[in-house]
Amino acid sequence: MYPTLFEIGSVSADSYYIIWTIAICAMVFWTRKRASVKYGVPYDDAADALFWVMCGVFAGATLGGYFDNWQRFADDPIRILYFWESGVSSGPGFIGGGLAGLWKLKKLGVSVNSFAESASIPCAFMLFVGRWGCFLNGCCRGLPTDSFYGISFPDNPSVRVFPSQLSESFAAFIIFVSLLIIEKKLRRSPEDAAKAAFLWPLFLISYGLYRFVFDFFRAGDRILGLRVGQHTGLLAVLVGAVWLVYSFKKMRAVCEDARPVS
């Protein structure tokens, strides 16, 4: 809709990069604050872990971009070297960031559960804001539709498409609000959060489900009939479900150990 927010001389401010930069910076600073203030993670350790998480995110998102547009590179393999053309993909970005963060947290001796809980709400907020950058830029479009909810973009006003960017932003907003409410209801101490995570597994499950569903209505290359976001979405649901079950079992064991012996 508005790929360029404003121009200063010959320099243009692209809406995609501006909004996603704001969203990512908000996520990083908010996660760092929550980790140190709410979940008892040392401030420097939180900052150190976040640096590696972001390195992993950008590496994973770039690699995922190759698979998201695999036909372009399959037709002209030399273009694989043009990494700036790969684009980015949020699902593989989460995988890359998760693996890098897991490695660094283990090295620092910081609770993975505590750090994950601190990142859950900021990550949902990041997706809610960031997808508006995709919408204004006109990328990540949905499939053509004749339905009343279809939208058109200036470069092809005669074709209405599914509003995939807005749908994902709305879904992320619902997850964001839901996690805020759940966190307030749980009222857990930093010690309890270090033993078992609930917010992050719920985020993974919710994120994975909406990516799997909405990507059926999104344009782009498919691998084995599914988009990259759907493959990573299913993985997120699986990891989140296993993590959630483990957390419930862990907290049940803690509660049983805490019962007075009669």
GROMACS .gro file of C-alpha atoms in nm:
model
  262
    1MET     CA    1   0.000   0.000   0.000
    2TYR     CA    2   0.271   0.246   0.106
    3PRO     CA    3   0.610   0.084   0.038
    4THR     CA    4   0.785   0.416   0.107
    5LEU     CA    5   0.692   0.599   0.425
    6PHE     CA    6   0.883   0.916   0.339
    7GLU     CA    7   1.181   1.044   0.142
    8ILE     CA    8   1.465   1.276   0.240
    9GLY     CA    9   1.641   1.384  -0.074
   10SER     CA   10   1.749   1.071  -0.259
   11VAL     CA   11   1.710   0.852   0.051
   12SER     CA   12   1.379   0.670   0.093
   13ALA     CA   13   1.250   0.515   0.415
   14ASP     CA   14   1.097   0.180   0.322
   15SER     CA   15   0.795   0.092   0.534
   16TYR     CA   16   0.895  -0.276   0.552
   17TYR     CA   17   1.238  -0.212   0.703
   18ILE     CA   18   1.126   0.075   0.928
   19ILE     CA   19   0.835  -0.111   1.086
   20TRP     CA   20   1.014  -0.444   1.121
   21THR     CA   21   1.315  -0.267   1.275
   22ILE     CA   22   1.087  -0.099   1.529
   23ALA     CA   23   0.914  -0.432   1.602
   24ILE     CA   24   1.240  -0.624   1.646
   25CYS     CA   25   1.401  -0.355   1.863
   26ALA     CA   26   1.090  -0.343   2.084
   27MET     CA   27   1.106  -0.721   2.121
   28VAL     CA   28   1.475  -0.720   2.211
   29PHE     CA   29   1.460  -0.442   2.470
   30TRP     CA   30   1.133  -0.566   2.620
   31THR     CA   31   1.262  -0.923   2.646
   32ARG     CA   32   1.583  -0.806   2.812
   33LYS     CA   33   1.388  -0.603   3.066
   34ARG     CA   34   1.142  -0.883   3.140
   35ALA     CA   35   1.423  -1.138   3.170
   36SER     CA   36   1.615  -0.936   3.427
   37VAL     CA   37   1.329  -0.772   3.619
   38LYS     CA   38   1.052  -1.031   3.610
   39TYR     CA   39   1.231  -1.362   3.566
   40GLY     CA   40   1.556  -1.311   3.752
   41VAL     CA   41   1.798  -1.353   3.460
   42PRO     CA   42   2.119  -1.146   3.508
   43TYR     CA   43   2.100  -0.837   3.288
   44ASP     CA   44   2.431  -0.898   3.109
   45ASP     CA   45   2.346  -1.264   3.047
   46ALA     CA   46   2.010  -1.166   2.898
   47ALA     CA   47   2.178  -0.914   2.667
   48ASP     CA   48   2.443  -1.166   2.566
   49ALA     CA   49   2.186  -1.435   2.492
   50LEU     CA   50   1.972  -1.194   2.291
   51PHE     CA   51   2.268  -1.101   2.073
   52TRP     CA   52   2.315  -1.464   1.974
   53VAL     CA   53   1.942  -1.516   1.935
   54MET     CA   54   1.926  -1.231   1.684
   55CYS     CA   55   2.226  -1.368   1.495
   56GLY     CA   56   2.047  -1.700   1.472
   57VAL     CA   57   1.722  -1.533   1.370
   58PHE     CA   58   1.878  -1.349   1.076
   59ALA     CA   59   2.071  -1.657   0.963
   60GLY     CA   60   1.765  -1.880   0.986
   61ALA     CA   61   1.533  -1.625   0.825
   62THR     CA   62   1.774  -1.576   0.533
   63LEU     CA   63   1.814  -1.950   0.480
   64GLY     CA   64   1.439  -1.992   0.500
   65GLY     CA   65   1.399  -1.725   0.235
   66TYR     CA   66   1.579  -1.952  -0.013
   67PHE     CA   67   1.321  -2.226   0.045
   68ASP     CA   68   1.033  -1.977   0.042
   69ASN     CA   69   1.137  -1.881  -0.313
   70TRP     CA   70   1.308  -2.204  -0.410
   71GLN     CA   71   1.182  -2.206  -0.771
   72ARG     CA   72   1.369  -1.883  -0.847
   73PHE     CA   73   1.698  -2.034  -0.730
   74ALA     CA   74   1.627  -2.376  -0.884
   75ASP     CA   75   1.585  -2.210  -1.224
   76ASP     CA   76   1.910  -2.014  -1.184
   77PRO     CA   77   2.134  -2.183  -0.919
   78ILE     CA   78   2.405  -1.916  -0.942
   79ARG     CA   79   2.159  -1.679  -0.774
   80ILE     CA   80   2.205  -1.876  -0.451
   81LEU     CA   81   2.518  -1.666  -0.406
   82TYR     CA   82   2.304  -1.350  -0.412
   83PHE     CA   83   2.196  -1.386  -0.050
   84TRP     CA   84   2.037  -1.041  -0.053
   85GLU     CA   85   1.776  -1.178  -0.293
   86SER     CA   86   1.671  -1.467  -0.070
   87GLY     CA   87   1.423  -1.265   0.133
   88VAL     CA   88   1.342  -1.365   0.490
   89SER     CA   89   1.108  -1.618   0.649
   90SER     CA   90   0.993  -1.585   1.009
   91GLY     CA   91   0.948  -1.958   1.078
   92PRO     CA   92   1.307  -2.060   1.002
   93GLY     CA   93   1.412  -1.739   1.178
   94PHE     CA   94   1.254  -1.866   1.499
   95ILE     CA   95   1.432  -2.199   1.458
   96GLY     CA   96   1.769  -2.031   1.403
   97GLY     CA   97   1.718  -1.794   1.695
   98GLY     CA   98   1.600  -2.076   1.919
   99LEU     CA   99   1.899  -2.297   1.847
  100ALA     CA  100   2.148  -2.012   1.891
  101GLY     CA  101   1.977  -1.899   2.211
  102LEU     CA  102   1.965  -2.251   2.350
  103TRP     CA  103   2.339  -2.294   2.290
  104LYS     CA  104   2.425  -1.961   2.452
  105LEU     CA  105   2.194  -2.004   2.750
  106LYS     CA  106   2.340  -2.347   2.826
  107LYS     CA  107   2.689  -2.199   2.800
  108LEU     CA  108   2.596  -1.918   3.039
  109GLY     CA  109   2.418  -2.151   3.279
  110VAL     CA  110   2.094  -1.953   3.249
  111SER     CA  111   1.753  -2.118   3.275
  112VAL     CA  112   1.610  -2.176   2.927
  113ASN     CA  113   1.259  -2.172   3.074
  114SER     CA  114   1.307  -1.830   3.234
  115PHE     CA  115   1.447  -1.674   2.919
  116ALA     CA  116   1.179  -1.832   2.700
  117GLU     CA  117   0.901  -1.702   2.925
  118SER     CA  118   1.046  -1.352   2.911
  119ALA     CA  119   1.051  -1.363   2.528
  120SER     CA  120   0.700  -1.503   2.473
  121ILE     CA  121   0.490  -1.185   2.499
  122PRO     CA  122   0.744  -0.957   2.322
  123CYS     CA  123   0.768  -1.204   2.031
  124ALA     CA  124   0.390  -1.203   1.984
  125PHE     CA  125   0.396  -0.822   1.992
  126MET     CA  126   0.679  -0.817   1.736
  127LEU     CA  127   0.476  -1.026   1.490
  128PHE     CA  128   0.166  -0.813   1.547
  129VAL     CA  129   0.355  -0.492   1.459
  130GLY     CA  130   0.594  -0.636   1.200
  131ARG     CA  131   0.324  -0.778   0.973
  132TRP     CA  132   0.201  -0.424   0.913
  133GLY     CA  133   0.536  -0.363   0.748
  134CYS     CA  134   0.461  -0.652   0.513
  135PHE     CA  135   0.116  -0.510   0.442
  136LEU     CA  136   0.239  -0.158   0.363
  137ASN     CA  137   0.519  -0.301   0.150
  138GLY     CA  138   0.279  -0.525  -0.042
  139CYS     CA  139   0.478  -0.845   0.014
  140CYS     CA  140   0.368  -1.179   0.164
  141ARG     CA  141   0.042  -1.154  -0.031
  142GLY     CA  142  -0.247  -1.394  -0.019
  143LEU     CA  143  -0.403  -1.587  -0.303
  144PRO     CA  144  -0.656  -1.419  -0.534
  145THR     CA  145  -1.012  -1.421  -0.400
  146ASP     CA  146  -1.355  -1.289  -0.497
  147SER     CA  147  -1.469  -1.272  -0.134
  148PHE     CA  148  -1.578  -0.945   0.027
  149TYR     CA  149  -1.273  -0.946   0.255
  150GLY     CA  150  -1.029  -0.944  -0.036
  151ILE     CA  151  -0.798  -0.643  -0.077
  152SER     CA  152  -0.612  -0.504  -0.378
  153PHE     CA  153  -0.272  -0.340  -0.406
  154PRO     CA  154  -0.184  -0.035  -0.618
  155ASP     CA  155   0.040  -0.229  -0.857
  156ASN     CA  156  -0.249  -0.461  -0.952
  157PRO     CA  157  -0.577  -0.297  -0.847
  158SER     CA  158  -0.796  -0.531  -1.054
  159VAL     CA  159  -0.697  -0.838  -0.848
  160ARG     CA  160  -0.827  -0.885  -0.495
  161VAL     CA  161  -0.627  -1.113  -0.267
  162PHE     CA  162  -0.665  -1.269   0.075
  163PRO     CA  163  -0.535  -1.023   0.340
  164SER     CA  164  -0.269  -1.261   0.473
  165GLN     CA  165  -0.057  -0.989   0.636
  166LEU     CA  166  -0.350  -0.841   0.829
  167SER     CA  167  -0.480  -1.185   0.924
  168GLU     CA  168  -0.144  -1.284   1.071
  169SER     CA  169  -0.112  -0.951   1.250
  170PHE     CA  170  -0.458  -0.995   1.405
  171ALA     CA  171  -0.376  -1.354   1.508
  172ALA     CA  172  -0.050  -1.238   1.669
  173PHE     CA  173  -0.240  -0.965   1.855
  174ILE     CA  174  -0.483  -1.224   1.996
  175ILE     CA  175  -0.187  -1.435   2.110
  176PHE     CA  176  -0.021  -1.127   2.262
  177VAL     CA  177  -0.329  -1.031   2.466
  178SER     CA  178  -0.397  -1.392   2.568
  179LEU     CA  179  -0.044  -1.443   2.697
  180LEU     CA  180  -0.064  -1.119   2.894
  181ILE     CA  181  -0.382  -1.242   3.064
  182ILE     CA  182  -0.242  -1.590   3.129
  183GLU     CA  183   0.080  -1.450   3.277
  184LYS     CA  184  -0.122  -1.228   3.510
  185LYS     CA  185  -0.340  -1.520   3.617
  186LEU     CA  186  -0.046  -1.753   3.683
  187ARG     CA  187   0.140  -1.511   3.914
  188ARG     CA  188   0.449  -1.732   3.923
  189SER     CA  189   0.773  -1.655   4.098
  190PRO     CA  190   1.105  -1.648   3.907
  191GLU     CA  191   1.192  -1.978   4.077
  192ASP     CA  192   0.876  -2.145   3.945
  193ALA     CA  193   0.933  -2.008   3.595
  194ALA     CA  194   1.286  -2.147   3.595
  195LYS     CA  195   1.147  -2.496   3.661
  196ALA     CA  196   0.874  -2.498   3.395
  197ALA     CA  197   0.767  -2.275   3.106
  198PHE     CA  198   0.406  -2.228   3.003
  199LEU     CA  199   0.387  -1.902   2.809
  200TRP     CA  200   0.651  -1.990   2.549
  201PRO     CA  201   0.507  -2.336   2.468
  202LEU     CA  202   0.164  -2.175   2.429
  203PHE     CA  203   0.317  -1.914   2.199
  204LEU     CA  204   0.479  -2.185   1.987
  205ILE     CA  205   0.156  -2.381   1.957
  206SER     CA  206  -0.052  -2.073   1.872
  207TYR     CA  207   0.202  -1.937   1.626
  208GLY     CA  208   0.241  -2.273   1.456
  209LEU     CA  209  -0.133  -2.323   1.420
  210TYR     CA  210  -0.205  -1.985   1.265
  211ARG     CA  211   0.089  -2.015   1.025
  212PHE     CA  212  -0.027  -2.359   0.916
  213VAL     CA  213  -0.383  -2.239   0.854
  214PHE     CA  214  -0.323  -1.897   0.698
  215ASP     CA  215  -0.044  -2.012   0.467
  216PHE     CA  216  -0.299  -2.218   0.273
  217PHE     CA  217  -0.432  -1.880   0.156
  218ARG     CA  218  -0.092  -1.726   0.089
  219ALA     CA  219   0.082  -1.711  -0.248
  220GLY     CA  220   0.430  -1.854  -0.299
  221ASP     CA  221   0.625  -2.171  -0.367
  222ARG     CA  222   0.527  -2.499  -0.204
  223ILE     CA  223   0.745  -2.789  -0.091
  224LEU     CA  224   0.558  -3.121  -0.066
  225GLY     CA  225   0.237  -2.924  -0.103
  226LEU     CA  226   0.305  -2.687   0.187
  227ARG     CA  227   0.479  -2.355   0.228
  228VAL     CA  228   0.794  -2.331   0.441
  229GLY     CA  229   0.592  -2.148   0.707
  230GLN     CA  230   0.357  -2.446   0.732
  231HIS     CA  231   0.640  -2.696   0.778
  232THR     CA  232   0.799  -2.482   1.048
  233GLY     CA  233   0.456  -2.416   1.195
  234LEU     CA  234   0.392  -2.785   1.242
  235LEU     CA  235   0.735  -2.819   1.402
  236ALA     CA  236   0.651  -2.530   1.638
  237VAL     CA  237   0.326  -2.701   1.740
  238LEU     CA  238   0.508  -3.027   1.809
  239VAL     CA  239   0.786  -2.863   2.012
  240GLY     CA  240   0.537  -2.648   2.201
  241ALA     CA  241   0.313  -2.943   2.285
  242VAL     CA  242   0.602  -3.158   2.411
  243TRP     CA  243   0.740  -2.864   2.612
  244LEU     CA  244   0.397  -2.793   2.763
  245VAL     CA  245   0.343  -3.155   2.867
  246TYR     CA  246   0.690  -3.164   3.022
  247SER     CA  247   0.618  -2.841   3.211
  248PHE     CA  248   0.292  -2.976   3.352
  249LYS     CA  249   0.465  -3.293   3.468
  250LYS     CA  250   0.749  -3.091   3.618
  251MET     CA  251   0.516  -2.865   3.815
  252ARG     CA  252   0.307  -3.161   3.932
  253ALA     CA  253   0.620  -3.328   4.065
  254VAL     CA  254   0.723  -3.005   4.240
  255CYS     CA  255   0.379  -2.972   4.400
  256GLU     CA  256   0.386  -3.331   4.519
  257ASP     CA  257   0.733  -3.287   4.671
  258ALA     CA  258   0.611  -2.975   4.849
  259ARG     CA  259   0.322  -3.154   5.021
  260PRO     CA  260   0.371  -3.205   5.393
  261VAL     CA  261   0.426  -3.563   5.501
  262SER     CA  262   0.144  -3.681   5.728
   0.00000   0.00000   0.00000
